[in-house]
Amino acid sequence: MATQLSSKEDYESLLDKYDTWMFDCDGVLWRGDSPIDGAVEVLDILRKRGKLNQYPRKRLLFVTNNATKSRKNYKGKFDKIGAQVTVDEIYGSAYAAAVYISSVMKLPKDKKVYVIGMSGLEEELREEGISFIGGTDSADNTLETFTLANFTLDPDVAAVLCGLDTRINYTKLSKAFQYLTRNPGCHFLVTNEDSTYPTADGLLPGAGSISAPLRFALGEDPISIGKPAKTMLDCIQAKVNFDPARTIIVGDRLNTDILFGQAGGLATLLVLTGITSTKDITGPHASSIVPKYVTDSIGDLRALRSG
Amino acid sequence: MATQLSSKEDYESLLDKYDTWMFDCDGVLWRGDSPIDGAVEVLDILRKRGKLNQYPRKRLLFVTNNATKSRKNYKGKFDKIGAQVTVDEIYGSAYAAAVYISSVMKLPKDKKVYVIGMSGLEEELREEGISFIGGTDSADNTLETFTLANFTLDPDVAAVLCGLDTRINYTKLSKAFQYLTRNPGCHFLVTNEDSTYPTADGLLPGAGSISAPLRFALGEDPISIGKPAKTMLDCIQAKVNFDPARTIIVGDRLNTDILFGQAGGLATLLVLTGITSTKDITGPHASSIVPKYVTDSIGDLRALRSG
């Protein structure tokens, strides 16, 4: 059973145990465009704590599955709510997907990716020097009838990458399906598999729902980059030196954030400001995924205020 | 193992055994707009055979999962290829879905259906007197951003019905998701679950792929109307008196047509002019779904020509 935290001593003990703090963003630090009460102050408190001779005293990392935004877009979002965060503290599944394609898959320079996704995903691919088609291209953002006879298969497409795309349509799905079935060895990648996407006003279908048609049509599971997949942790570990035993991830979702932490040997802190509610973790229908700690909101850590 | 048919005697024996002949359409009688060679002649031969004192001598029924067309649309398609078929010989999943909603679900008259689908599906709902929203409504056929705050939930929507919709988009998926999660007891129905859709130029994502995002976001399977579901057979049995032991279904798809026949106690004849190829039914990777008979094409039955 998860340990419920509530007192200043509870949070102080957490600070003693963990130096690297990973945060999910949607549902933890904000919901849509509304910051969670106290989130900015808590990030500020954490930055000021820790051993004086250690730099950074506490390392903060922001690990998000939302692939509609690039790290730079995210930096802008942090700026807007008044949180001091640098681009290299941000790990998004769009960035991790681009790193995976260039460094793990080692996509040859003359090959390209067919993208179902938005400008943030394209920006990360561009920064990694990956050629792509599809995405925000107006030719693919249409509700006009898709006619297979008029479609020319690009033989250089060696991967389909699918993230949350709120302009999803039959042309994009059909083109992706052609590449995956007709270009031999074409890889099927998804940024993440979140079934839903939390907005300030409620839930909408998530990235996993956008790739679900391809998964269903192919009868095949994609390679997933974001939490809970280890690919995301590999991407962070390639850039940051941290001790998993002294690392904690704060998240709102059991089957992404908490599972990700557990698979990577990190401690896990569930907050109840996003997807998961008390009934999901207690009682007869509780999930089999049990976080190490629970607190109502990241704002609870304001108890750590000095004095 | 399936019995391979090839001689005139093979087909004559089939005619002796079966009075009611059910035909799948896409991949059996035509591919896209191209009729399968000999299909029209074979339908004609079958109509002329059988016991003289029996009417109809041979009963022909056309059982299709394609819900983009109404029975009237289908009649037009038969007319175009020169086949004499009446509307009441045609059973489409759009029609069966409408019958299911009015006769089995017994949707109250003040309730309505949210539709993801095309005009043929709407036509069948209208003919059964079922109120609906969504579908071809221009407000829902858009790639504009869907904003939950601007959406008003219609409390009278008691079911979401999803079929193949080549104008699928995030607004439709988001609205359907709201009804299914926020209107208590809202039913989740799909016309059929074909993963792919055969066109003259190749495969495209099918109706099952269109509903896959909702299934994934909800973590819940829908009620499926079309083959192989028994709902389709129930719909036919409510209108037509036939003896399953003297009925055969001719189809191109193992997991819809052949499974449907087997579940209903019908004989099954697989043709290889659509989705299924020889390698799917023979050798080490053969499907576990085994048809009773196989012939290359419906056109093979031209061997029955008199003389």
PDB file of C-alpha atoms in Angstrom, chain A residues 13-22 50-51 54 57-59 242-249 265-267:
ATOM      1  CA  SER A  13      12.157  12.924   4.841  1.00  0.00           C
ATOM      2  CA  LEU A  14      11.518  12.751   1.073  1.00  0.00           C
ATOM      3  CA  LEU A  15      13.991  15.582   0.486  1.00  0.00           C
ATOM      4  CA  ASP A  16      16.629  13.710   2.492  1.00  0.00           C
ATOM      5  CA  LYS A  17      16.152  10.571   0.419  1.00  0.00           C
ATOM      6  CA  TYR A  18      15.958  11.928  -3.134  1.00  0.00           C
ATOM      7  CA  ASP A  19      18.286  14.311  -5.003  1.00  0.00           C
ATOM      8  CA  THR A  20      16.846  13.993  -8.497  1.00  0.00           C
ATOM      9  CA  TRP A  21      13.195  14.898  -8.854  1.00  0.00           C
ATOM     10  CA  MET A  22      11.438  14.039 -12.075  1.00  0.00           C
ATOM     11  CA  GLY A  50      19.890  20.210  -0.533  1.00  0.00           C
ATOM     12  CA  LYS A  51      23.546  19.982   0.390  1.00  0.00           C
ATOM     13  CA  GLN A  54      26.318  19.863  -4.295  1.00  0.00           C
ATOM     14  CA  ARG A  57      21.577  20.897  -4.961  1.00  0.00           C
ATOM     15  CA  LYS A  58      18.421  19.223  -6.140  1.00  0.00           C
ATOM     16  CA  ARG A  59      18.215  18.301  -9.789  1.00  0.00           C
ATOM     17  CA  PHE A 242      21.704  10.338 -11.795  1.00  0.00           C
ATOM     18  CA  ASP A 243      21.430   7.590  -9.195  1.00  0.00           C
ATOM     19  CA  PRO A 244      18.077   5.786  -9.617  1.00  0.00           C
ATOM     20  CA  ALA A 245      18.095   4.897  -5.907  1.00  0.00           C
ATOM     21  CA  ARG A 246      18.108   8.614  -5.039  1.00  0.00           C
ATOM     22  CA  THR A 247      15.591   9.617  -7.714  1.00  0.00           C
ATOM     23  CA  ILE A 248      11.862  10.104  -7.403  1.00  0.00           C
ATOM     24  CA  ILE A 249       9.228  10.676 -10.090  1.00  0.00           C
ATOM     25  CA  GLY A 265      14.065   1.504 -10.089  1.00  0.00           C
ATOM     26  CA  LEU A 266      12.963   5.024  -9.062  1.00  0.00           C
ATOM     27  CA  ALA A 267      10.770   5.983  -6.116  1.00  0.00           C
TER      28      ALA A 267
END
